[in-house]
Amino acid sequence: MKLIVNGAEVDIASDGDTPLLWVLRDELDLVGTKYGCGMAQCGACTVHLAGQPIRSCITPVSAAAGKAVETIEGQAAGADLTAVQRAWLETDVAQCGYCQSGQIMVATALLKENPAPTDEQIDTAMAGNVCRCGTYPRIRKAVHLAAKLIATEAAV
Amino acid sequence: MSHSPMKAGLSRRQFVQAGGALLFAAECPITFANKANAVGGSAMMNSFVRIDPSNVITMLANHSEFGNGAYTVMTMMLAEELDVDYRAIQIEAAPTAPDYYSPLFREYLTAGSVTTGSTWLPMRTAGAKARAMLIEAAAQVWGVPQAELSTEAGEVHHSATGQRAPYGQLLESIHRLKIMPPDTVSLKDPSDFKVLGKPAKRHEGAAKVDGSAQFGIDLKLPGMLHGAIARPPVHGGRVVSFDATGALKMPGVVKVKAISAGVVVLAKSYWQAQKARGELAITWDRGDNDGVSSEQFYSEYRALAEQPGMLAEDIGDALGALSEAGRVIESVYEMPLLAHATLEPMNCIAQVSGDACTIWSGTQYQSNDQEVISRFLGIPQENVTVHRPLMGGSFGRRSSKKADFTVEAVEAAMGENVPVKIIWSREEDIRSGHYRPLFVHKMRGSLDASGMPDAWHQVAVGQSLMQGSKHDPAYMVRGIDIYSLDGCLQEPFGVFPYGTSYQIPHHRVESHNAPRIGIVPQEWRSVGHTHTGIAYECFLDELADAGEIDPLELRLRLTKDHARMNRVLRVLREKSQWDEPLTAGRGRGMAARIYSVSPVAQAVEVSVAENGDFTIDRVVCVLDCGFAVNPLGVEGQVEGGIAFGLGGAAFGNIDIVNGEVQQSNFHDYPVIRMSQMPKVEVHILPSDEPPTGVGEQATAPIAPAVANALFNATGQRVRRFPLSSQGFNLV
């Protein structure tokens, strides 16, 4: 089975029913994507599959065969962080940081769909992502800042 | 704050040769036992600071980073005195050696929100002493007076001659000239602070936005096996027998064996281990806890609360005053078991080789891990090496005195020649964890002629955290666990120099240690306050209501002799616009606690619908944490502390029925989500007092403040938690 992970084609040896999460973590050593619940309740495992945010803990790797998978490791181009990542840093969002890969992947997908979300739209889009440290106020702030950064940079 | 030259806060160190780095100590001559280090070697300036010739500065961190901001505040302290950029300091987890034990706990432990306070002098002193040695070296080399030298951005400067030297270039001179750390050193005056007291972003923040931060669960070692454990359905249950035929046929499975914690499947990958675990057929001995239930605990504890307990405090004559009072107000408050539900579930990698053991573990308490493992394996404590990565939350869970998730990995690794990594599934985390113990508080009170509280009688019943542990009796007084009554006593109690800030003339508090059955009790962010805060602050609210006195006004009067809390309350009144009326359907409540020296108070505004659904519209938090080392970090800890306490109060409930925990994952053990997170306004009071804690403080008042606001809005008192069990659903 082949996957396209962060733009590169990779061969997968895991069984087809293995959740994409564990293929990424244990076979491909892409451990930025996190295990939190195993049943799509916390969002820590969010990656993009064919451009859409999905919960990799309940997605069998066979469902991703031949499709583009984007993980947190594929967001920045070298040292060039994405606008969302820069907004996260600027807002000093992370505490323990464990959920933040998933939060950033969802926020990134949200801003592609909706470049200027309201607080309510952010709350709805990110309702599936748990942060036990309670960084929610800063996540909200960072999403707004990222929207602004993206708009400003697009205008240049 | 005193800034006269101080005696060394650091103990003097032995000269040690280790790891290719030259470690040297205050009182020992520098020798050159290792020639490689004599030329271009890096230097341990003291226990906490290593400088290498290319001017990389490394801090040996003796406190854990689990979101608390320890690495940020500690590098800030060091950077301030050493005149370097805190963000450029590399961090290395300090080894599990007595040199690195917390001066407060005398153990290698990060807990109690004391990291900032207890490292405030040591880390600054470490930086200042290292700087003094660099200055002395430059002065000797350049032949100029030390007083003419200054430091900035990792360099020593001599402005008159324009000479400058990066610190790393001075190491050779320090060795050659045998420069010793000074016995005393002056710390900077706060008016000269460039880093401390200024908002500083998280030290390891960058690694937490690009996926590169390494948590324990992320570590992979050569040849490592992955383990999943089938655990007993009842706490304390045991394996009688198991059939692994099916599991052993599953792909990747290497071995199945019984350990104390259950049956462990070892496989080439975690998913293979977890999947094969489902194929095990296990016969369990359900043990002594088969049949216990939360409801049974509540009813037994309620009955105990009617009996005289161990007397912790008896000021005035509360029993006499209550027996003569025209009106006695009585209430019973009940708080359930709570799980920590750290987002990174418990995990540990262990390798056992001969009489040595190495673990890789996200832990708050590595000296204890070392002790427990050394006892378990019968090997010397120093043969146990602990590698500590970052942690995906902890909230007290990773400070287990039993080292449960650590020692079981060691047991699983015994007899294997490779490292073994155990990961807990979320279901194991919720069902098989250690919990905030269930507590019942029986409260009685009466009022004086003016309506103010006159007599207070409280009986607390719950499992002790410390009883029978190695902290018994250090954290107990006459058999009473001081955490069971945290913030309930007017006089200092045991090692707690503080209690409540309130003065009530007749004040009697008793405690029962409930039988130790059912579960293992564990500290949960803000510890005793998670239940004492509810009992004390909600009942105080009941007395205020009975006496027809505004609850904030009542607390202002009760704290007239406690200047710090009184100031917090006065600011809260102003910042929350406490005296401005609210519209119908809305309510306002408040609570005030002292946790680990820091007074904190919160006012909460809620809107409640007819069906009990409610929103929290606003939380105003006023905190006196002494000098705020990193205001940006403090705000984050306050927001996070509120979120954590709010989730527990709103819907946190580990319910045991017939010995089995009924909850299993985030669908039935809900935690706060973004839409439920209130707007939080944080007011940090300016202070020149030494810094105190902030990590757990904001958790303490939020539950009672919300319950009091719900009463204010609806007239209904919640006395059994969580709020959702009483028809109040946070939306």
XYZ file of N, CA, C and O in Angstrom, chain A residues 4 20 47-54 63-64 66-70:
68
model
N 0.629 9.090 0.258
C 1.416 10.286 -0.043
C 1.393 11.140 1.228
O 0.385 11.766 1.544
N -4.656 4.959 10.783
C -3.646 5.829 10.171
C -2.730 6.424 11.249
O -1.524 6.559 11.055
N -5.301 14.943 11.238
C -4.434 15.204 10.082
C -5.359 15.590 8.924
O -6.589 15.543 9.055
N -4.791 15.989 7.818
C -5.601 16.267 6.632
C -5.493 15.080 5.675
O -4.400 14.615 5.374
N -6.635 14.601 5.234
C -6.675 13.539 4.229
C -7.365 14.125 3.004
O -8.528 14.549 3.108
N -6.640 14.182 1.924
C -7.147 14.826 0.707
C -7.688 16.216 1.045
O -8.755 16.619 0.562
N -6.970 16.912 1.897
C -7.313 18.303 2.207
C -8.331 18.489 3.320
O -8.547 19.611 3.775
N -8.947 17.421 3.771
C -9.975 17.536 4.806
C -9.429 17.076 6.163
O -8.732 16.059 6.229
N -9.781 17.798 7.242
C -9.330 17.328 8.563
C -10.069 16.046 8.952
O -11.303 15.996 8.851
N -9.328 15.049 9.352
C -9.947 13.782 9.784
C -9.273 13.331 11.071
O -8.187 13.770 11.423
N -8.032 3.339 4.085
C -8.892 4.420 3.577
C -8.069 5.587 3.055
O -8.588 6.473 2.370
N -6.786 5.596 3.376
C -5.923 6.695 2.940
C -5.047 6.286 1.755
O -4.267 7.096 1.247
N -3.191 5.818 -1.425
C -3.084 6.629 -2.630
C -3.474 8.079 -2.460
O -3.376 8.871 -3.391
N -3.934 8.447 -1.269
C -4.383 9.828 -1.047
C -3.312 10.651 -0.335
O -2.405 10.107 0.293
N -3.491 11.952 -0.408
C -2.525 12.851 0.229
C -2.847 12.995 1.710
O -3.969 13.357 2.083
N -1.871 12.695 2.534
C -1.998 12.873 3.982
C -1.066 14.008 4.391
O 0.116 13.988 4.046
N -1.620 14.975 5.092
C -0.784 16.075 5.593
C -0.764 16.004 7.118
O -1.819 15.926 7.755
